[in-house]
Short mmCIF file of C-alpha atoms in Angstrom, two decimals:
data_model
loop_
_atom_site.label_atom_id
_atom_site.label_comp_id
_atom_site.label_asym_id
_atom_site.label_seq_id
_atom_site.Cartn_x
_atom_site.Cartn_y
_atom_site.Cartn_z
CA UNK A 896 121.95 85.30 128.49
CA UNK A 897 121.62 82.30 126.21
CA UNK A 898 122.59 82.09 122.55
CA UNK A 899 119.60 81.15 120.39
CA UNK A 900 119.82 80.13 116.72
CA UNK A 901 116.55 80.38 114.79
CA UNK A 902 116.04 78.57 111.49
CA UNK A 903 113.83 80.58 109.13
CA UNK A 904 112.26 84.04 109.26
CA UNK A 905 108.60 83.04 109.01
CA UNK A 906 105.97 84.54 111.29
CA UNK A 907 106.22 81.86 114.00
CA UNK A 908 110.01 82.00 114.00
CA UNK A 909 110.07 85.80 114.21
CA UNK A 910 107.44 85.79 116.98
CA UNK A 911 109.68 83.43 118.95
CA UNK A 912 112.83 85.44 118.24
CA UNK A 913 111.39 88.76 119.40
CA UNK A 914 110.03 87.28 122.62
CA UNK A 915 113.34 85.57 123.42
CA UNK A 916 115.29 88.75 122.71
CA UNK A 917 112.93 90.69 124.96
CA UNK A 918 113.73 88.15 127.70
CA UNK A 919 117.41 89.02 127.34
CA UNK A 920 118.70 86.27 125.07
CA UNK A 921 121.04 86.77 122.11
CA UNK A 922 119.08 85.67 119.05
CA UNK A 923 120.22 85.19 115.46
CA UNK A 924 117.82 84.23 112.67
CA UNK A 925 119.15 82.35 109.62
CA UNK A 926 116.91 82.63 106.57
CA UNK A 927 117.71 80.81 103.34
CA UNK A 928 115.90 83.37 101.16
CA UNK A 929 116.44 87.10 100.82
CA UNK A 930 113.29 88.13 102.70
CA UNK A 931 111.41 87.68 105.95
CA UNK A 932 107.80 86.57 106.42
CA UNK A 933 107.79 83.05 104.97
CA UNK A 934 104.40 82.41 103.39
CA UNK A 935 103.20 85.91 104.33
CA UNK A 936 104.50 87.54 101.19
CA UNK A 937 103.62 90.42 98.93
CA UNK A 938 103.93 91.37 95.27
CA UNK A 939 104.00 94.84 93.73
CA UNK A 940 104.04 95.96 90.12
CA UNK A 941 103.10 99.16 88.32
CA UNK A 942 101.39 100.64 91.39
CA UNK A 943 99.40 97.47 92.20
CA UNK A 944 99.99 95.58 95.43
CA UNK A 945 98.90 92.09 96.49
CA UNK A 946 99.20 89.68 99.38
CA UNK A 947 100.60 86.37 98.16
CA UNK A 948 99.76 84.63 101.44
CA UNK A 949 96.80 85.14 103.79
CA UNK A 950 94.68 88.19 103.02
CA UNK A 951 92.79 88.51 106.31
CA UNK A 952 93.64 88.26 109.99
CA UNK A 953 91.59 86.28 112.50
CA UNK A 954 92.12 86.26 116.27
CA UNK A 955 94.03 89.57 116.28
CA UNK A 956 94.38 89.25 120.07
CA UNK A 957 97.36 86.95 119.44
CA UNK A 958 99.35 89.70 117.72
CA UNK A 959 98.10 92.35 120.12
CA UNK A 960 99.65 90.26 122.89
CA UNK A 961 102.87 89.92 120.89
CA UNK A 962 103.36 93.65 120.45
CA UNK A 963 102.50 94.44 124.06
CA UNK A 964 104.80 91.72 125.43
CA UNK A 965 107.73 92.72 123.20
CA UNK A 966 107.50 96.47 123.56
CA UNK A 967 104.44 97.61 125.49
CA UNK A 968 103.01 99.01 122.28
CA UNK A 969 99.53 98.30 120.90
CA UNK A 970 99.21 96.45 117.60
CA UNK A 971 97.12 99.33 116.27
CA UNK A 972 100.06 101.69 116.73
CA UNK A 973 102.21 99.63 114.35
CA UNK A 974 99.63 98.79 111.67
CA UNK A 975 96.20 100.11 110.70
CA UNK A 976 93.69 97.38 111.50
CA UNK A 977 90.02 97.44 110.47
CA UNK A 978 87.16 94.98 110.66
CA UNK A 979 85.87 93.75 107.32
CA UNK A 980 82.11 94.11 106.94
CA UNK A 981 80.55 92.06 105.54
CA UNK A 982 82.93 89.40 106.72
CA UNK A 983 82.27 87.41 103.56
CA UNK A 984 79.85 86.98 100.69
CA UNK A 985 79.00 83.49 99.46
CA UNK A 986 77.78 82.64 95.97
CA UNK A 987 76.28 79.13 95.87
CA UNK A 988 75.94 76.69 93.00
CA UNK A 989 72.22 77.43 92.54
CA UNK A 990 72.92 81.14 92.08
CA UNK A 991 71.75 82.30 95.50
CA UNK A 992 74.10 84.45 97.54
CA UNK A 993 74.38 85.78 101.06
CA UNK A 994 76.54 88.44 102.71
CA UNK A 995 77.46 87.62 106.30
CA UNK A 996 78.08 90.48 108.74
CA UNK A 997 81.29 90.51 110.74
CA UNK A 998 81.31 89.11 114.28
CA UNK A 999 77.54 89.23 114.71
CA UNK A 1000 75.81 85.92 115.37
CA UNK A 1001 72.37 87.52 115.31
CA UNK A 1002 73.24 89.31 112.08
CA UNK A 1003 74.42 86.08 110.46
CA UNK A 1004 71.23 84.29 111.50
CA UNK A 1005 69.11 87.07 110.04
CA UNK A 1006 71.09 87.21 106.80
CA UNK A 1007 70.80 83.45 106.27
CA UNK A 1008 67.05 83.47 106.93
CA UNK A 1009 66.59 86.28 104.41
CA UNK A 1010 68.78 84.76 101.69
CA UNK A 1011 68.19 81.02 102.11
CA UNK A 1012 64.75 80.81 103.68
CA UNK A 1013 63.19 80.82 107.13
CA UNK A 1014 64.82 78.36 109.51
CA UNK A 1015 68.22 78.45 107.80
CA UNK A 1016 69.62 80.93 110.27
CA UNK A 1017 68.22 79.05 113.23
CA UNK A 1018 69.90 75.80 112.14
CA UNK A 1019 73.20 77.62 111.61
CA UNK A 1020 72.88 79.31 115.00
CA UNK A 1021 72.23 75.99 116.73
CA UNK A 1022 75.27 74.54 114.99
CA UNK A 1023 77.41 77.46 116.21
CA UNK A 1024 76.23 76.71 119.73
CA UNK A 1025 77.61 73.19 119.45
CA UNK A 1026 80.76 74.53 117.80
CA UNK A 1027 81.21 76.79 120.81
CA UNK A 1028 81.18 73.73 123.06
CA UNK A 1029 83.91 72.18 120.91
CA UNK A 1030 85.89 75.43 121.13
CA UNK A 1031 85.60 75.62 124.92
CA UNK A 1032 86.65 71.98 125.30
CA UNK A 1033 89.66 72.23 123.02
CA UNK A 1034 90.80 75.87 123.22
CA UNK A 1035 93.32 75.55 126.02
CA UNK A 1036 95.01 72.22 125.15
CA UNK A 1037 94.99 72.91 121.41
CA UNK A 1038 95.97 76.58 121.46
CA UNK A 1039 97.24 77.86 124.77
CA UNK A 1040 99.35 75.04 126.19
CA UNK A 1041 102.49 73.47 124.70
CA UNK A 1042 101.86 70.00 123.36
CA UNK A 1043 104.05 67.42 125.13
CA UNK A 1044 106.36 65.45 122.85
CA UNK A 1045 104.85 62.06 122.10
CA UNK A 1046 101.64 62.97 123.93
CA UNK A 1047 98.15 61.88 122.91
CA UNK A 1048 96.63 65.31 123.43
CA UNK A 1049 93.54 66.05 121.43
CA UNK A 1050 92.75 62.60 120.02
CA UNK A 1051 89.14 62.74 121.22
CA UNK A 1052 86.76 64.83 119.12
CA UNK A 1053 85.21 67.55 121.31
CA UNK A 1054 82.26 68.28 119.02
CA UNK A 1055 79.08 67.35 120.93
CA UNK A 1056 76.96 64.68 119.29
CA UNK A 1057 73.55 65.61 117.97
CA UNK A 1058 72.01 62.22 117.42
CA UNK A 1059 69.43 61.97 114.66
CA UNK A 1060 67.93 59.08 112.74
CA UNK A 1061 67.96 55.37 113.36
CA UNK A 1062 71.68 55.01 114.04
CA UNK A 1063 71.60 57.56 116.87
CA UNK A 1064 75.23 58.34 116.10
CA UNK A 1065 76.75 61.79 116.24
CA UNK A 1066 78.43 63.35 113.24
CA UNK A 1067 82.03 62.22 112.86
CA UNK A 1068 83.10 64.57 110.05
CA UNK A 1069 82.39 68.15 109.03
CA UNK A 1070 80.60 66.82 105.95
CA UNK A 1071 78.25 64.77 108.15
CA UNK A 1072 77.45 67.86 110.20
CA UNK A 1073 76.41 69.62 107.00
CA UNK A 1074 74.26 66.74 105.77
CA UNK A 1075 72.67 65.68 109.06
CA UNK A 1076 72.47 68.85 111.11
CA UNK A 1077 72.28 71.79 108.67
CA UNK A 1078 70.13 69.92 106.11
CA UNK A 1079 70.56 72.45 103.30
CA UNK A 1080 73.19 72.01 100.58
CA UNK A 1081 73.98 75.73 100.72
CA UNK A 1082 74.52 75.72 104.48
CA UNK A 1083 76.59 72.56 104.05
CA UNK A 1084 78.68 74.35 101.40
CA UNK A 1085 79.12 77.35 103.70
CA UNK A 1086 80.39 75.06 106.44
CA UNK A 1087 82.61 73.04 104.09
CA UNK A 1088 84.27 76.18 102.72
CA UNK A 1089 85.97 76.78 106.07
CA UNK A 1090 87.68 73.40 105.80
CA UNK A 1091 88.49 73.87 102.11
CA UNK A 1092 90.20 77.20 102.90
CA UNK A 1093 92.65 75.29 105.09
CA UNK A 1094 93.19 72.52 102.55
CA UNK A 1095 90.98 69.97 104.31
CA UNK A 1096 88.46 67.67 102.61
CA UNK A 1097 85.21 68.24 104.55
CA UNK A 1098 84.25 64.61 103.91
CA UNK A 1099 87.15 63.45 106.09
CA UNK A 1100 87.87 66.51 108.27
CA UNK A 1101 86.85 65.69 111.86
CA UNK A 1102 83.72 67.22 113.34
CA UNK A 1103 86.01 69.29 115.57
CA UNK A 1104 86.74 71.44 112.49
CA UNK A 1105 83.49 73.17 113.47
CA UNK A 1106 85.72 75.48 115.52
CA UNK A 1107 86.99 77.07 112.28
CA UNK A 1108 83.75 78.90 111.37
CA UNK A 1109 83.10 79.50 115.07
CA UNK A 1110 86.40 81.35 115.51
CA UNK A 1111 85.87 83.47 112.41
CA UNK A 1112 82.29 84.43 113.15
CA UNK A 1113 82.96 85.05 116.85
CA UNK A 1114 86.23 86.98 116.75
CA UNK A 1115 85.79 88.56 113.35
CA UNK A 1116 87.81 89.10 110.19
CA UNK A 1117 90.32 91.94 110.10
CA UNK A 1118 92.31 93.66 107.39
CA UNK A 1119 95.70 95.36 107.67
CA UNK A 1120 96.17 98.50 105.57
CA UNK A 1121 98.72 97.82 102.87
CA UNK A 1122 97.95 94.11 103.08
CA UNK A 1123 98.83 91.42 105.60
CA UNK A 1124 102.41 91.72 104.41
CA UNK A 1125 102.49 94.97 106.43
CA UNK A 1126 102.02 92.87 109.58
CA UNK A 1127 105.03 90.72 108.65
CA UNK A 1128 107.06 93.90 108.16
CA UNK A 1129 105.96 95.20 111.57
CA UNK A 1130 106.96 91.93 113.26
CA UNK A 1131 110.35 92.06 111.53
CA UNK A 1132 110.87 95.64 112.68
CA UNK A 1133 109.96 94.64 116.22
CA UNK A 1134 112.60 91.91 116.07
CA UNK A 1135 115.22 94.43 114.97
CA UNK A 1136 114.18 96.82 117.73
CA UNK A 1137 114.71 94.06 120.30
CA UNK A 1138 118.19 93.34 118.95
CA UNK A 1139 117.49 90.21 116.90
CA UNK A 1140 120.15 89.65 114.23
CA UNK A 1141 119.11 88.39 110.79
CA UNK A 1142 121.32 86.62 108.26
CA UNK A 1143 119.57 86.32 104.89
CA UNK A 1144 120.51 84.14 101.92
CA UNK A 1145 121.90 81.74 104.48
CA UNK A 1146 120.64 78.15 104.50
CA UNK A 1147 120.98 76.03 107.61
CA UNK A 1148 122.36 72.70 106.42
CA UNK A 1149 122.47 70.86 109.72
CA UNK A 1150 121.73 70.94 113.44
CA UNK A 1151 124.87 70.23 115.44
CA UNK A 1152 124.59 67.79 118.32
CA UNK A 1153 126.77 66.83 121.26
CA UNK A 1154 125.95 64.22 123.89
CA UNK A 1155 122.49 63.77 122.41
CA UNK A 1156 121.57 67.47 122.49
CA UNK A 1157 121.32 70.28 119.92
CA UNK A 1158 124.27 72.65 120.39
CA UNK A 1159 124.15 74.82 117.27
CA UNK A 1160 123.67 74.92 113.52
CA UNK A 1161 125.72 74.46 110.38
CA UNK A 1162 125.16 77.39 108.03
CA UNK A 1163 126.07 78.03 104.44
CA UNK A 1164 127.44 81.51 105.15
CA UNK A 1165 128.86 81.56 108.67
CA UNK A 1166 129.81 77.90 108.95
CA UNK A 1167 129.23 76.15 112.29
CA UNK A 1168 127.54 78.35 114.89
CA UNK A 1169 127.22 77.20 118.48
CA UNK A 1170 124.01 77.89 120.39
CA UNK A 1171 122.43 77.02 123.71
CA UNK A 1172 119.12 76.29 121.94
CA UNK A 1173 117.91 75.99 118.36
CA UNK A 1174 114.43 77.00 117.21
CA UNK A 1175 113.24 75.85 113.81
CA UNK A 1176 110.41 77.61 112.00
CA UNK A 1177 110.96 75.52 108.86
CA UNK A 1178 108.48 72.82 107.79
CA UNK A 1179 109.23 69.91 110.12
CA UNK A 1180 109.18 67.22 107.39
CA UNK A 1181 111.74 69.16 105.33
CA UNK A 1182 114.18 69.13 108.26
CA UNK A 1183 114.21 65.33 108.10
CA UNK A 1184 113.98 65.02 104.32
CA UNK A 1185 117.02 67.25 103.87
CA UNK A 1186 118.88 65.67 106.80
CA UNK A 1187 119.08 69.01 108.60
CA UNK A 1188 118.11 66.93 111.63
CA UNK A 1189 119.81 63.55 111.43
CA UNK A 1190 117.62 60.45 111.76
CA UNK A 1191 118.32 56.79 111.26
CA UNK A 1192 115.19 54.77 112.01
CA UNK A 1193 111.91 54.86 110.11
CA UNK A 1194 109.96 55.42 113.31
CA UNK A 1195 111.75 58.76 113.70
CA UNK A 1196 110.17 60.05 110.49
CA UNK A 1197 107.60 62.78 111.22
CA UNK A 1198 104.00 61.80 110.55
CA UNK A 1199 102.40 64.99 111.83
CA UNK A 1200 99.41 66.15 109.80
CA UNK A 1201 100.27 63.50 107.23
CA UNK A 1202 96.76 63.42 105.67
CA UNK A 1203 97.19 66.97 104.35
CA UNK A 1204 98.50 67.02 100.78
CA UNK A 1205 97.16 70.30 99.49
CA UNK A 1206 98.57 73.68 98.51
CA UNK A 1207 97.16 76.80 96.91
CA UNK A 1208 97.12 78.52 93.57
CA UNK A 1209 96.90 82.30 93.86
CA UNK A 1210 96.10 84.50 90.89
CA UNK A 1211 96.94 88.19 91.18
CA UNK A 1212 94.86 90.31 88.80
CA UNK A 1213 95.48 93.93 87.88
CA UNK A 1214 92.15 95.30 86.61
CA UNK A 1215 91.17 98.37 84.65
CA UNK A 1216 88.14 100.08 86.16
CA UNK A 1217 87.55 101.07 89.77
CA UNK A 1218 86.22 98.96 92.60
CA UNK A 1219 82.43 99.33 93.06
CA UNK A 1220 81.47 100.81 96.40
CA UNK A 1221 79.24 97.86 97.27
CA UNK A 1222 81.84 95.18 96.50
CA UNK A 1223 82.52 92.71 99.30
CA UNK A 1224 86.10 92.44 100.51
CA UNK A 1225 85.88 88.65 100.33
CA UNK A 1226 83.58 86.51 98.21
CA UNK A 1227 83.59 82.71 98.15
CA UNK A 1228 82.28 81.20 94.90
CA UNK A 1229 81.33 77.64 95.72
CA UNK A 1230 82.01 74.68 93.46
CA UNK A 1231 78.89 73.19 91.85
CA UNK A 1232 80.15 69.67 92.65
CA UNK A 1233 81.90 69.63 96.03
CA UNK A 1234 82.49 65.89 96.03
CA UNK A 1235 83.88 66.03 92.49
CA UNK A 1236 86.17 68.89 93.49
CA UNK A 1237 87.77 66.79 96.22
CA UNK A 1238 87.88 63.67 94.07
CA UNK A 1239 89.88 65.71 91.56
CA UNK A 1240 92.28 66.98 94.23
CA UNK A 1241 92.84 63.42 95.45
CA UNK A 1242 93.73 62.46 91.87
CA UNK A 1243 96.20 65.35 91.54
CA UNK A 1244 93.91 67.50 89.42
CA UNK A 1245 91.72 70.61 89.76
CA UNK A 1246 87.99 70.48 89.10
CA UNK A 1247 86.59 72.46 86.12
CA UNK A 1248 84.84 74.75 88.61
CA UNK A 1249 86.79 74.80 91.89
CA UNK A 1250 85.82 76.74 94.98
CA UNK A 1251 87.47 80.15 94.55
CA UNK A 1252 87.93 82.90 97.12
CA UNK A 1253 87.94 86.42 95.66
CA UNK A 1254 89.61 89.23 97.64
CA UNK A 1255 88.85 92.83 96.67
CA UNK A 1256 90.39 95.09 99.34
CA UNK A 1257 89.32 98.73 99.30
CA UNK A 1258 92.85 99.96 99.96
CA UNK A 1259 94.38 102.99 98.18
CA UNK A 1260 97.83 101.67 99.14
CA UNK A 1261 97.36 98.71 96.79
CA UNK A 1262 96.22 100.44 93.60
CA UNK A 1263 97.79 103.06 91.32
CA UNK A 1264 94.60 105.15 91.32
CA UNK A 1265 90.84 104.86 91.75
CA UNK A 1266 90.43 103.86 88.10
CA UNK A 1267 92.11 100.51 88.74
CA UNK A 1268 91.60 97.59 91.11
CA UNK A 1269 93.73 94.73 92.45
CA UNK A 1270 91.91 91.40 92.86
CA UNK A 1271 93.32 88.19 94.30
CA UNK A 1272 91.91 84.72 93.61
CA UNK A 1273 92.83 81.63 95.64
CA UNK A 1274 91.90 77.96 95.33
CA UNK A 1275 92.93 74.82 97.16
CA UNK A 1276 94.76 72.40 94.87
CA UNK A 1277 96.91 69.26 95.14
CA UNK A 1278 100.37 70.17 96.42
CA UNK A 1279 101.86 67.96 93.71
CA UNK A 1280 99.95 67.64 90.42
CA UNK A 1281 99.23 64.33 88.73
CA UNK A 1282 101.99 62.24 87.15
CA UNK A 1283 103.65 63.69 84.03
CA UNK A 1284 102.45 67.17 84.98
CA UNK A 1285 104.13 70.04 86.76
CA UNK A 1286 102.87 73.28 88.22
CA UNK A 1287 104.83 75.18 85.60
CA UNK A 1288 102.59 73.46 83.04
CA UNK A 1289 99.36 73.26 85.04
CA UNK A 1290 99.42 76.72 86.63
CA UNK A 1291 98.18 78.79 83.65
CA UNK A 1292 95.31 76.37 82.93
CA UNK A 1293 94.21 76.36 86.58
CA UNK A 1294 94.35 80.16 86.58
CA UNK A 1295 91.96 80.20 83.62
CA UNK A 1296 89.52 77.97 85.51
CA UNK A 1297 89.73 80.24 88.53
CA UNK A 1298 89.10 83.39 86.50
CA UNK A 1299 86.07 81.77 84.84
CA UNK A 1300 84.70 80.75 88.25
CA UNK A 1301 85.37 84.18 89.78
CA UNK A 1302 83.21 85.94 87.20
CA UNK A 1303 80.25 84.93 89.36
CA UNK A 1304 81.63 87.39 91.91
CA UNK A 1305 83.13 89.98 89.55
CA UNK A 1306 80.96 90.27 86.39
CA UNK A 1307 83.00 91.02 83.29
CA UNK A 1308 86.20 90.11 85.09
CA UNK A 1309 88.04 88.69 82.09
CA UNK A 1310 87.56 91.84 80.00
CA UNK A 1311 89.02 94.04 82.76
CA UNK A 1312 92.33 92.20 83.17
CA UNK A 1313 95.43 94.27 82.37
CA UNK A 1314 97.86 91.58 83.51
CA UNK A 1315 98.09 88.71 85.94
CA UNK A 1316 100.60 86.80 88.05
CA UNK A 1317 100.10 83.15 89.00
CA UNK A 1318 101.54 81.65 92.19
CA UNK A 1319 101.49 77.86 92.59
CA UNK A 1320 102.58 75.36 95.26
CA UNK A 1321 106.05 75.54 93.69
CA UNK A 1322 106.21 79.18 94.80
CA UNK A 1323 105.01 78.19 98.27
CA UNK A 1324 107.81 75.61 98.37
CA UNK A 1325 110.34 78.29 97.40
CA UNK A 1326 109.10 80.61 100.16
CA UNK A 1327 108.64 78.09 102.96
CA UNK A 1328 110.38 74.81 102.05
CA UNK A 1329 107.17 72.86 101.44
CA UNK A 1330 104.36 73.07 98.85
CA UNK A 1331 101.83 71.97 101.48
CA UNK A 1332 99.91 74.60 103.46
CA UNK A 1333 99.41 73.18 106.98
CA UNK A 1334 96.03 73.61 108.71
CA UNK A 1335 95.47 74.51 112.36
CA UNK A 1336 95.65 71.74 114.95
CA UNK A 1337 92.37 69.83 115.16
CA UNK A 1338 91.27 67.29 117.72
CA UNK A 1339 89.84 63.94 116.70
CA UNK A 1340 90.85 62.00 113.59
CA UNK A 1341 92.96 59.75 115.86
CA UNK A 1342 95.45 62.60 116.22
CA UNK A 1343 96.25 62.70 112.49
CA UNK A 1344 95.72 66.48 112.32
CA UNK A 1345 97.91 67.36 115.27
CA UNK A 1346 101.15 69.12 114.28
CA UNK A 1347 104.59 68.48 115.72
CA UNK A 1348 105.16 69.20 119.39
CA UNK A 1349 107.00 72.39 120.25
CA UNK A 1350 109.72 70.32 121.92
CA UNK A 1351 111.40 67.99 119.45
CA UNK A 1352 112.72 64.48 120.11
CA UNK A 1353 116.19 66.07 120.19
CA UNK A 1354 116.74 68.03 123.44
CA UNK A 1355 117.61 71.65 122.80
CA UNK A 1356 115.73 71.77 119.47
CA UNK A 1357 112.30 73.42 119.38
CA UNK A 1358 109.68 73.70 116.65
CA UNK A 1359 107.69 76.88 115.89
CA UNK A 1360 105.54 78.03 112.97
CA UNK A 1361 102.75 76.42 110.99
CA UNK A 1362 104.12 72.87 111.11
CA UNK A 1363 104.39 72.96 114.90
CA UNK A 1364 101.77 73.11 117.62
CA UNK A 1365 99.20 74.72 117.39
CA UNK A 1366 99.40 74.43 113.59
CA UNK A 1367 98.92 76.55 110.50
CA UNK A 1368 97.33 79.97 110.22
CA UNK A 1369 98.55 83.47 110.98
CA UNK A 1370 97.21 83.58 114.54
CA UNK A 1371 98.42 80.06 115.28
CA UNK A 1372 101.93 80.96 114.16
CA UNK A 1373 101.93 83.78 116.70
CA UNK A 1374 100.75 81.37 119.39
CA UNK A 1375 103.62 78.99 118.60
CA UNK A 1376 106.05 81.83 119.25
CA UNK A 1377 104.58 82.42 122.70
CA UNK A 1378 104.70 78.70 123.52
CA UNK A 1379 108.27 78.07 122.36
CA UNK A 1380 109.67 81.17 124.02
CA UNK A 1381 107.89 80.18 127.22
CA UNK A 1382 109.44 76.71 127.12
CA UNK A 1383 112.94 78.13 126.62
CA UNK A 1384 112.64 80.91 129.20
CA UNK A 1385 110.72 79.02 131.89
CA UNK A 1386 111.75 75.45 131.14
CA UNK A 1387 109.75 72.25 130.94
CA UNK A 1388 107.43 73.41 133.72
CA UNK A 1389 105.91 76.04 131.42
CA UNK A 1390 102.19 75.35 131.04
CA UNK A 1391 101.13 78.12 128.66
CA UNK A 1392 99.19 81.30 129.17
CA UNK A 1393 97.24 81.68 132.38
#
């Protein structure tokens, strides 16, 4: 039985801890804050409840596997899970809108033809066929196998080229797919919104990002009763049931080494703690910035996913008046000027009309009564605002822009607001250690969107969570737990799920 020290109580770290404890190891989790879950947080006030992190679950099979492997108990026995239908509603800049059914390719094709004109659905369906090829080519190395330290895995873009025009060159970015293959600004906006949701500029995101809409439309969008925070609570409870020990309000200030290997952690509460292996679920760059992991040479500095410099603003709205029966759970209100939106983000600002996602869960657990409604707005923003500004100053103004934009999805929204809470990248930093929200691992882009390997350059230290392979996202965090625990239990010969 090995002693395992885990840094952080985020979803990837807890997924690793529970699996290792199930394998018979003695696991202690050190969390610098007072709560578990990392970015998967919640907020309650006056009978209203909100998710402050992700509001929907994709690829639920990852967490089904977790609960079965750590206790032979189905996910659905620990939380109430339902498919969201429609999966999403989209309101475009020209005023047209479309509601897309959940996990039904034929239904999506039909809905697009009806809303956007004949042929729209066919073009989207053909695109999804190519996205499926990219998924099949990249699924195992980018999701199911540990990424070797220093490896070149995933540098080639798996999206198949559809050559059109005189140049006979395939699309290199998601934006080019929209322009050259979908050939409708609304379809292009629909495609781009999947990159924007993960903080990626569609103009530079590799064509392989086509797997993002493919995954959602193939495997569906799911909601957890009580909010996604209920899933974090269930994972925490599973850790406790397997004997994982948690120490909260306890920062890890250093990783101890001996003979070139990690042998424990320095903690602010328990002092030095020896361990046979250390797993970090903290943002990898912060480990180096704060000298938790010692480094001396510039080439040791982590460059994983370095192009991503975005966070999120989340606005929690308590509304008077009940939720209409025909309201969509999720509505995306698209920016009228997509290029201008990303130019603003690059300059550290937020566009006057950003792309805003509106979540309206029909969940009695999140409202005081049927005469009130909780609504959550999210927008992708620069992680650090422009010079001479701060999120404390910019947050309220950005929230006003988001509310104005969201009225396209919720008419009369402003007049219904009882109160609001605004969460900025500063709050994300407080919860996770970084204001940046990492995206999933993506092939192409010369490897720039690959996260850190699960095995670190320091033997005995492993990386889990959104900043480690296979990257950000709720499902991907769960996958990282399976990969890291497999590497520790089975050793370097572990090759992932079979």
